[in-house]
CSV table of C-alpha atoms and ligand atoms in Angstrom, one decimal:
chain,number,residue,atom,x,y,z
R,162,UNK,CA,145.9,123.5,36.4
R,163,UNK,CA,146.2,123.1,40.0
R,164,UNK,CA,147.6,120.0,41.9
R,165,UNK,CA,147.4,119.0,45.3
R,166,UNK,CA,148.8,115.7,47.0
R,167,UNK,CA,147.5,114.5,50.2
R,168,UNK,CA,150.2,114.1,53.0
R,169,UNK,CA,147.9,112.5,55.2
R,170,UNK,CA,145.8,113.3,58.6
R,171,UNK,CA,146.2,114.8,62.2
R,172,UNK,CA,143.5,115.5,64.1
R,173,UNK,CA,141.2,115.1,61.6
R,174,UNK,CA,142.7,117.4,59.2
R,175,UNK,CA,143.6,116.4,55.5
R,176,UNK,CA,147.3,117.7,55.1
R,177,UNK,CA,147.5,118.7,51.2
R,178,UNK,CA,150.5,119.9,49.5
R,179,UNK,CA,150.2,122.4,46.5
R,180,UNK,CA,152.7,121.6,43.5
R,181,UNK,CA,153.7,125.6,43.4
R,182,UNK,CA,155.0,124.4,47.0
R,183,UNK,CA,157.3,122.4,45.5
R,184,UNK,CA,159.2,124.9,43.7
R,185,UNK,CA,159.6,126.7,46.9
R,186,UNK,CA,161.3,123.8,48.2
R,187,UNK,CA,163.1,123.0,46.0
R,188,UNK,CA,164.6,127.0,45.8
R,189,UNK,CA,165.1,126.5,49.8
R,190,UNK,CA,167.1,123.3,49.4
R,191,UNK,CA,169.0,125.1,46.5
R,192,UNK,CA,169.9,128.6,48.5
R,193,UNK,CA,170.7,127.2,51.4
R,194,UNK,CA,173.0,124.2,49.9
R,195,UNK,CA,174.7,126.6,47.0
R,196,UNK,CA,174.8,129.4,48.5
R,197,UNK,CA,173.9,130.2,52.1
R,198,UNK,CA,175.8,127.5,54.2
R,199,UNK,CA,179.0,127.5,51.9
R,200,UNK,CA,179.7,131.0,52.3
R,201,UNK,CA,179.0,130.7,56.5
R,202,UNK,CA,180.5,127.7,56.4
R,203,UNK,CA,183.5,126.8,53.4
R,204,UNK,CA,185.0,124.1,55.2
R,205,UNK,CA,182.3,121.7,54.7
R,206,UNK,CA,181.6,118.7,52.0
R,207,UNK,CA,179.6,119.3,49.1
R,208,UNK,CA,177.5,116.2,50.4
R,209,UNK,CA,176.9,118.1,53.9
R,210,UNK,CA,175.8,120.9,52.2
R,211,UNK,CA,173.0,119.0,50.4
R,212,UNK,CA,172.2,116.8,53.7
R,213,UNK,CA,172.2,120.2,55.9
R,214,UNK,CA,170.1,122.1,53.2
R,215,UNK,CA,167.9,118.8,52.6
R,216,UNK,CA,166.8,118.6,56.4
R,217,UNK,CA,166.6,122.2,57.1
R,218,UNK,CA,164.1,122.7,53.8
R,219,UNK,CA,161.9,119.7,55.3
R,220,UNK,CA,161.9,121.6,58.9
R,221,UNK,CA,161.2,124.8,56.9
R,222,UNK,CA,158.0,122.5,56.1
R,223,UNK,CA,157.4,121.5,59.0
R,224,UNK,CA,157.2,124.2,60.8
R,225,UNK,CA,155.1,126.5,58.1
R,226,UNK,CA,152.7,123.1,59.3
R,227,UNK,CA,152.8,123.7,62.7
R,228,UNK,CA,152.1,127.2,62.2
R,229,UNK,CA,149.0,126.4,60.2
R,230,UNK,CA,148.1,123.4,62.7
R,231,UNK,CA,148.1,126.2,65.6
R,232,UNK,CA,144.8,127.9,63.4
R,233,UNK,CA,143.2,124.8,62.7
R,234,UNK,CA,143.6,123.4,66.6
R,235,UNK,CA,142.0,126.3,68.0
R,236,UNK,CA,139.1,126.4,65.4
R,237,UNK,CA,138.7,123.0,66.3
R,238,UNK,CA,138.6,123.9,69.9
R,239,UNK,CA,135.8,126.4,69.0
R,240,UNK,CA,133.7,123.8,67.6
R,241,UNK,CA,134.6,125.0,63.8
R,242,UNK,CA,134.9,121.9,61.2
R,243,UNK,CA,138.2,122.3,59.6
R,244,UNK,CA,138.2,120.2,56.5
R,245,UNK,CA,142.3,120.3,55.7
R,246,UNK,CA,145.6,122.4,55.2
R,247,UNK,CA,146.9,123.0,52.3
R,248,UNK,CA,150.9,124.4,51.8
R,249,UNK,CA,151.7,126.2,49.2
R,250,UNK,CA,154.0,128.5,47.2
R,251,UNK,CA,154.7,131.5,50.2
R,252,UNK,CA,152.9,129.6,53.3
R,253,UNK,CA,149.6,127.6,54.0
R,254,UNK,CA,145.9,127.7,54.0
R,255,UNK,CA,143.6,126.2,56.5
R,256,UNK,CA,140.4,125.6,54.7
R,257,UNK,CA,137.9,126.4,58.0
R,258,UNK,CA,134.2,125.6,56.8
R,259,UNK,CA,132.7,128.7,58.4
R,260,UNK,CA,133.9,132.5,59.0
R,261,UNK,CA,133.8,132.5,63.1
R,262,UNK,CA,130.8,133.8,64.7
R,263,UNK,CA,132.4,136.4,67.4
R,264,UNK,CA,135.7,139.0,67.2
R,265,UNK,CA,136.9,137.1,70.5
R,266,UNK,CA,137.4,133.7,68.7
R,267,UNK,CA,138.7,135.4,65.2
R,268,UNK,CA,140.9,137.3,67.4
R,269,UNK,CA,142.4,133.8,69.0
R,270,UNK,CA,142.4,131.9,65.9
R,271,UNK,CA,144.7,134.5,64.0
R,272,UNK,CA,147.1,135.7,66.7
R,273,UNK,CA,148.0,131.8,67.6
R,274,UNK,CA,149.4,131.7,64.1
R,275,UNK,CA,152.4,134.1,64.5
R,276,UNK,CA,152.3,133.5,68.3
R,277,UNK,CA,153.4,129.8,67.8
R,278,UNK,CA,155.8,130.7,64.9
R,279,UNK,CA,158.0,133.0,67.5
R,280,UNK,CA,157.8,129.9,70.0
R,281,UNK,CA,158.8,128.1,67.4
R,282,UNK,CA,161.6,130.3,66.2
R,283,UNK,CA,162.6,130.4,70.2
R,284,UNK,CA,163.0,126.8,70.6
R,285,UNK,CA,164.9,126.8,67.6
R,286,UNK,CA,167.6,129.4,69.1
R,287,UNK,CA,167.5,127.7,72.7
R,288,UNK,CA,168.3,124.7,70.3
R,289,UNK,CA,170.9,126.5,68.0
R,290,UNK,CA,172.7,127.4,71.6
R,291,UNK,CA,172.8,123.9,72.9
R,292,UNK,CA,173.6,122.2,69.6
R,293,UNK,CA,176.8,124.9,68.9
R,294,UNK,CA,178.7,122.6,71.6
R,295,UNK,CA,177.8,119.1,70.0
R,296,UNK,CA,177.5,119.6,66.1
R,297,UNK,CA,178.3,122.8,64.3
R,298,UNK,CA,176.2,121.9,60.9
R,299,UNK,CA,172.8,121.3,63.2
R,300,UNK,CA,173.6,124.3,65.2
R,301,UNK,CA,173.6,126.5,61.7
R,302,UNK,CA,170.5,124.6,60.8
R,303,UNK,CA,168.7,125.7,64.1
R,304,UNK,CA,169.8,129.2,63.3
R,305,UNK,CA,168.5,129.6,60.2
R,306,UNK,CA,164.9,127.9,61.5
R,307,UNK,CA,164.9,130.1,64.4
R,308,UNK,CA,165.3,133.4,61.9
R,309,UNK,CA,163.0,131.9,59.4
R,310,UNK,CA,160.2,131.2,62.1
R,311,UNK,CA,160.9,134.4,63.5
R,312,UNK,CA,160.3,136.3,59.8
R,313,UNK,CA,157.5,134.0,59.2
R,314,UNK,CA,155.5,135.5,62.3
R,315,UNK,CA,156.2,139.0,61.5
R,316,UNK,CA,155.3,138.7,58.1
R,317,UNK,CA,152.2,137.0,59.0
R,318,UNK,CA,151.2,139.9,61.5
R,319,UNK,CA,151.2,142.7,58.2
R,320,UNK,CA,148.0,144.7,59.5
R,321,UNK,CA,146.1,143.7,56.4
R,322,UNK,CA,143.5,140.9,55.6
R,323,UNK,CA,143.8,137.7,55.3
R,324,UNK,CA,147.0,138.2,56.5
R,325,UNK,CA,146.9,137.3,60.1
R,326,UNK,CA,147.6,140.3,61.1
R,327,UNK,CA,144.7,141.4,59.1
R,328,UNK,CA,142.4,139.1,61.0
R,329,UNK,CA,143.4,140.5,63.9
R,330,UNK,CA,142.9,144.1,63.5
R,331,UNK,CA,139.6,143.3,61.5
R,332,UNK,CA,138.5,141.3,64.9
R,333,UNK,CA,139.0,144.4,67.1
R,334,UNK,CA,137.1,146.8,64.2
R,335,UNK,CA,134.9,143.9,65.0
R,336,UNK,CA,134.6,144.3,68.3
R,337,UNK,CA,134.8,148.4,68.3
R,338,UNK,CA,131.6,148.9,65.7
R,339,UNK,CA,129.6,145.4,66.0
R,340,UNK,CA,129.5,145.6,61.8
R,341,UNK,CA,131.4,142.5,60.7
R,342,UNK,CA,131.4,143.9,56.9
R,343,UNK,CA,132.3,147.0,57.5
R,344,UNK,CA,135.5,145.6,59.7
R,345,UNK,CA,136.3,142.9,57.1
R,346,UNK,CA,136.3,146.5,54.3
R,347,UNK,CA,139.1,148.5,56.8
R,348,UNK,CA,141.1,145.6,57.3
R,349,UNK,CA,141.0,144.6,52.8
R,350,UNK,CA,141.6,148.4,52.6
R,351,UNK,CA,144.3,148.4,54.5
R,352,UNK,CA,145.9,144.7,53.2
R,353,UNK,CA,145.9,146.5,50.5
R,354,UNK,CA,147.5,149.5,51.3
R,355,UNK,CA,150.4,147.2,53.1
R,356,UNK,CA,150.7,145.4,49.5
R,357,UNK,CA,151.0,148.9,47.2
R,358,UNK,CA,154.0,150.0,50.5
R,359,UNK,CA,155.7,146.5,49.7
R,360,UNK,CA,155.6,146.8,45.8
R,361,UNK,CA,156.2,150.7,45.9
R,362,UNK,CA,159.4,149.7,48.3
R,363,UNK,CA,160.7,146.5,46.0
R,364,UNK,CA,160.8,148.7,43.0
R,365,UNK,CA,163.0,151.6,45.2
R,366,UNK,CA,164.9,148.6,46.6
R,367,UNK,CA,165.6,147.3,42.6
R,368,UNK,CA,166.5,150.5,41.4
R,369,UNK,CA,169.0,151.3,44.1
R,370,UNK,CA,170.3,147.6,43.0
R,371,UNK,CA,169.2,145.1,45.6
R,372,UNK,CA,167.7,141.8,44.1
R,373,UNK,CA,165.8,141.3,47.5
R,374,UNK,CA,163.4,144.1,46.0
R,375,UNK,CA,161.9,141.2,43.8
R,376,UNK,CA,160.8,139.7,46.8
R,377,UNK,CA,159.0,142.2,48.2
R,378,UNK,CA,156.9,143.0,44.8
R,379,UNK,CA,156.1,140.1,44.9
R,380,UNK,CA,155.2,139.7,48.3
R,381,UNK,CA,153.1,142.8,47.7
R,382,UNK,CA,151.5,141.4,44.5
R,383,UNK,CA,150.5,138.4,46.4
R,384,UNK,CA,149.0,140.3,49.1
R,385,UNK,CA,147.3,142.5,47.1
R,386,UNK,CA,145.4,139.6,45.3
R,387,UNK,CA,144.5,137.8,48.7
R,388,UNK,CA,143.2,141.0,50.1
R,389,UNK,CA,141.0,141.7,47.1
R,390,UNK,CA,140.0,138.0,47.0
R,391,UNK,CA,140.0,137.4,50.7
R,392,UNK,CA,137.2,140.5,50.6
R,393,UNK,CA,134.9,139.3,48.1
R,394,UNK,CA,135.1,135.9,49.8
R,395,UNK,CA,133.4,137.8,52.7
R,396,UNK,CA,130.9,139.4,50.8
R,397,UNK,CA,130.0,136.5,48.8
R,398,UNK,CA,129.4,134.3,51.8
R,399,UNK,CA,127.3,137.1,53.4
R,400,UNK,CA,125.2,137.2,50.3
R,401,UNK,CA,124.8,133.6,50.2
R,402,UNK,CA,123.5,133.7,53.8
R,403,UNK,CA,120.7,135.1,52.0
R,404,UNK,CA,120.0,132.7,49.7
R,405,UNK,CA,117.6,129.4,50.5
R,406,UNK,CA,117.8,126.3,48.9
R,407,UNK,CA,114.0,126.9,48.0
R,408,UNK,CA,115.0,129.5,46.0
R,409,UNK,CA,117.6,128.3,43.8
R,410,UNK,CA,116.7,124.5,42.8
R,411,UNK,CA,115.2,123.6,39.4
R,412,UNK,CA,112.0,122.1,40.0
R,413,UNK,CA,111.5,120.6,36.3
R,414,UNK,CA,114.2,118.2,36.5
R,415,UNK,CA,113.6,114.8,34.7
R,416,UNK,CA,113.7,111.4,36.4
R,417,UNK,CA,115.4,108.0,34.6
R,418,UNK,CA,115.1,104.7,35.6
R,419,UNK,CA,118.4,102.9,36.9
R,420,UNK,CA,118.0,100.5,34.3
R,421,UNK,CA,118.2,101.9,31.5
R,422,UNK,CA,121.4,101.9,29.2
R,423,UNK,CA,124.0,105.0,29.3
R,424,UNK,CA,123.5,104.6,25.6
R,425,UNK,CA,119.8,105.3,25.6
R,426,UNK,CA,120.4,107.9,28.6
R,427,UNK,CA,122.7,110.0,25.8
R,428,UNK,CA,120.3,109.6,23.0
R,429,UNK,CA,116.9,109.8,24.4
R,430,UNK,CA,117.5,112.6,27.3
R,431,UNK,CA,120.7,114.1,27.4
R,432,UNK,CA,120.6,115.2,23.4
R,433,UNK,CA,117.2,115.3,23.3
R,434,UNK,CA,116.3,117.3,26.5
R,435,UNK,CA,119.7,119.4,26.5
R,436,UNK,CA,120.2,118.8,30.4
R,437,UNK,CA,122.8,117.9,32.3
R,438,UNK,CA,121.8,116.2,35.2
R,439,UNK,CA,119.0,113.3,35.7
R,440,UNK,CA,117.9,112.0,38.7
R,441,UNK,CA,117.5,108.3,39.0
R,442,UNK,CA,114.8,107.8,40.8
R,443,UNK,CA,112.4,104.0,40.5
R,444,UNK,CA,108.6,104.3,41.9
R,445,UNK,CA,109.6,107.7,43.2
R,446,UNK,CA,112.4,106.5,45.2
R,447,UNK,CA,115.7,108.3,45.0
R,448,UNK,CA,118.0,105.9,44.0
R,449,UNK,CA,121.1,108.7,42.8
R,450,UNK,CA,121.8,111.0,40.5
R,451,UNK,CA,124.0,110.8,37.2
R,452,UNK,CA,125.3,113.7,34.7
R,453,UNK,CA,127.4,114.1,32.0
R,454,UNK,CA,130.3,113.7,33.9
R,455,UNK,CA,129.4,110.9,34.6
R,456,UNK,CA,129.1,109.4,31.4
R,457,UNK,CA,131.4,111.3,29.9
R,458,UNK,CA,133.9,109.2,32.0
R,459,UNK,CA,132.5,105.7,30.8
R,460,UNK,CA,134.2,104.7,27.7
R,461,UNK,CA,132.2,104.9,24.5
R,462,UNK,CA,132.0,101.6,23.6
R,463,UNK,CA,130.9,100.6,27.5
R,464,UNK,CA,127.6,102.8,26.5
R,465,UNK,CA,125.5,100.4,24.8
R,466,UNK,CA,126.2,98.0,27.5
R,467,UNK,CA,126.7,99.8,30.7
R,468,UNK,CA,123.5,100.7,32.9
R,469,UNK,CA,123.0,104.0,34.5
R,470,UNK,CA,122.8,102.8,37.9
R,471,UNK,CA,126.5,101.4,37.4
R,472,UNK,CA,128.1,104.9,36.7
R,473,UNK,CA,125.6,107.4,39.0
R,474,UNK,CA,126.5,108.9,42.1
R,475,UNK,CA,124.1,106.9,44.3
R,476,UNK,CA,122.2,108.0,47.2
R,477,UNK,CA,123.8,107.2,49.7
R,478,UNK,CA,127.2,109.3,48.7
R,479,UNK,CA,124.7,112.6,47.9
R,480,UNK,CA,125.1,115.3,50.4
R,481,UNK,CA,121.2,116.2,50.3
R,482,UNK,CA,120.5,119.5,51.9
R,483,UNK,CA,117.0,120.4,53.0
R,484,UNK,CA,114.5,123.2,51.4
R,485,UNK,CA,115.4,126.5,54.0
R,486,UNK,CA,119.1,125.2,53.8
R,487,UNK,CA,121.4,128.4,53.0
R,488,UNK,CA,123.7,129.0,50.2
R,489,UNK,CA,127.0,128.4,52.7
R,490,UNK,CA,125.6,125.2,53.7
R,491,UNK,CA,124.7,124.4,49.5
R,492,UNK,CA,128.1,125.5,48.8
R,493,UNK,CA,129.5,123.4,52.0
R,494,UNK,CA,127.6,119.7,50.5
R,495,UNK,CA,128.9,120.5,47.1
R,496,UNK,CA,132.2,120.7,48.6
R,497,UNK,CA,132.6,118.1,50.7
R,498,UNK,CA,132.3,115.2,48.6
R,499,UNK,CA,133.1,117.0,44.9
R,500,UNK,CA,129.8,117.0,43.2
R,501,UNK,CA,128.2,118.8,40.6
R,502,UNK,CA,124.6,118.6,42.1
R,503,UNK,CA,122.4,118.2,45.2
R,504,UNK,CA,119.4,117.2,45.6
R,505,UNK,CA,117.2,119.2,48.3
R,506,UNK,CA,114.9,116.4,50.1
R,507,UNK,CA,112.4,117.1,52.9
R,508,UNK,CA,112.4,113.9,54.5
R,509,UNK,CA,112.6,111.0,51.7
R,510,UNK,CA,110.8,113.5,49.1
R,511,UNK,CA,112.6,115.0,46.6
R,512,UNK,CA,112.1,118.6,46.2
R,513,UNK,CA,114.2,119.9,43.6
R,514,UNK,CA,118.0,119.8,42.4
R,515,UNK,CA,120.7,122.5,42.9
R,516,UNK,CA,123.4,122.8,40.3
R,517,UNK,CA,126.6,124.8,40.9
R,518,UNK,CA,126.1,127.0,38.4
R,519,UNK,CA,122.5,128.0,39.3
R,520,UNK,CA,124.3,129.6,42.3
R,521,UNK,CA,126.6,131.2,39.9
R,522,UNK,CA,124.1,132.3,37.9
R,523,UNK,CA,122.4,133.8,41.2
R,524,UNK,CA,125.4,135.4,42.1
R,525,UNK,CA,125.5,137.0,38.5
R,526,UNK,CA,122.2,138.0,38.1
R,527,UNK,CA,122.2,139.9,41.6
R,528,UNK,CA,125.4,141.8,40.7
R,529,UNK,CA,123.8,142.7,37.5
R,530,UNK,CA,121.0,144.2,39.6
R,531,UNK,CA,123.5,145.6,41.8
R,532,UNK,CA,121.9,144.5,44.8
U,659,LIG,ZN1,148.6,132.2,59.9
């Protein structure tokens, strides 16, 4: 199961938090409280300690944020939607709606990542300098923050995609041979060498008897999975490119009336047709659409009593796409709002409906073709 809790906004951007992010913070509060600042520091309170490891986790935070904000501002700036930022167990993601359209602007949306982590880490050292004279506990914080920004930026600049790093040589490969796939293949290739190095040097670092080796295998092991995953992304969204709504939506869907009972909706269609979705549509206008979700989150006993237009997804909240839309922008009005379904409309006619998994099943039956 995967959890995510919405911080709030800036600029526009939904800030999520993932709950594997929690356990990261919770080991950062713990290191640095039990461990780190007692042994550089074994004159201070237990309290301090827990304050001083407290605030410098949360900065730790904050400053993974500002890392990801520096992505998301200049895709902004670029005219790219960026629907939110989500932080997680070893860093953050910025979900930006579309792959950018030119090596130039993929080149400056990676390399301000690290670039604004080593300001970061900078301002944190001019920081630790000023603070030595006027508090010894937020000097050592500012320390720490100015080596952990400063790590967080190299790390991030591992030559291998999605790593930023990665972005950034595949936006040069870009550049050199004009052939976006073939750059984004180098660039997974080589993410994936970079993870099998980091693995291949935890395990040498274990043997000889340093824990820190864990680290890097796992590192590696993370890497390798984005770099795999972060490829097929690609190649998925090319294909889809290909795809038109036209194409995909079921043409034989059946139409209810808003009016009629949930009750009768389960007996008389749903059982009796075997689909999922209905649209709810009176004299040919579309009033919504409702599926089994949909009932299936109205209690039993509400059925016989409840009408479908109270428990659709009505009109006005479906993301309709139109019949030469592409897969992306199917994909992109299934994701915005959540939904199951959408209808494809030319004008106020309906077309046809689009389920997720008819994509899917696209998808499947092309790699079964091998095509
Ligand atoms: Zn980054």
């Amino acid at each position: 199961m995967k959890h995510t809790w919405r911080l709030g906004k800036i600029f526009g951007i939904d800030i999520n938090i993932d709950s594997s992010w929690l356990v990261i913070f919770v080991l950062f509060t713990w290191v640095l409280a039990g461990n780190y600042f007692p042994r550089a520091y074994p004159t201070w309170t237990r309290t301090l300690y827990w304050v001083m490891g407290l605030l410098t986790s949360l900065l730790v935070f904050a400053s993974v944020l500002a890392h990801e904000l520096a992505h998301s501002i200049v895709a902004l700036r670029q005219g790219e939607k960026v629907r939110s930022i989500t932080l997680f167990i070893l860093g953050g993601v910025s979900q930006i709606a579309e792959e950018p359209k030119e090596p130039l602007k993929e080149f400056a949306m990676a390399i301000v990542g690290p670039m604004s982590s080593f300001i970061i880490a900078f301002v944190f050292f001019l920081l630790s300098l000023w603070l030595k004279a006027v508090s010894v506990p937020l000097a050592a914080s500012a320390t720490y923050l100015a080596i952990i920004n400063m790590a967080l930026g190299v790390f991030n600049l591992i030559p291998g995609f999605p790593m930023d790093g990665g972005r950034v040589l595949r936006s040069i490969l870009w550049k050199a041979t004009g052939n976006l796939k073939k750059a984004t293949r180098i660039a997974s290739l080589a993410g994936q060498g970079m993870a099998f190095l980091l693995v291949f040097l935890g395990i040498f670092e274990f043997l000889r008897g340093g824990l820190s080796g864990l680290w890097w295998i796992l590192i590696g092991w993370f890497l390798h999975n984005a770099a795999v995953s972060g490829y097929s992304e690609v190649m998925i969204k090319s294909v889809l490119q290909g795809m038109k709504a036209e194409d995909l939506m079921s043409k034989d869907y059946e139409t209810v009336s808003g009016d009629l009972s949930v009750q009768d909706l389960v007996d008389h269609y749903i059982l009796k047709k075997k689909e999922r979705v209905f649209l709810v549509s009176d004299n040919g206008d579309l009033k919504g659409i409702v599926c089994l979700e949909d009932v299936k989150q109205t209690p039993k006993e509400k059925w016989p009593h409840s009408k479908v237009k109270d428990i659709m997804t009505p009109r006005e909240r479906l993301e309709a796409v139109t019949p030469d839309a592409d897969g992306n922008q199917i994909l992109a009005s299934l994701g915005a709002k959540n939904i199951h379904q959408v209808p494809v409309m030319s004008g106020d006619k309906i077309e046809g409906i689009i389920c997720r998994t008819d994509i899917i099943r696209y998808l499947q039956l092309r790699s079964d073709l091998g095509v």
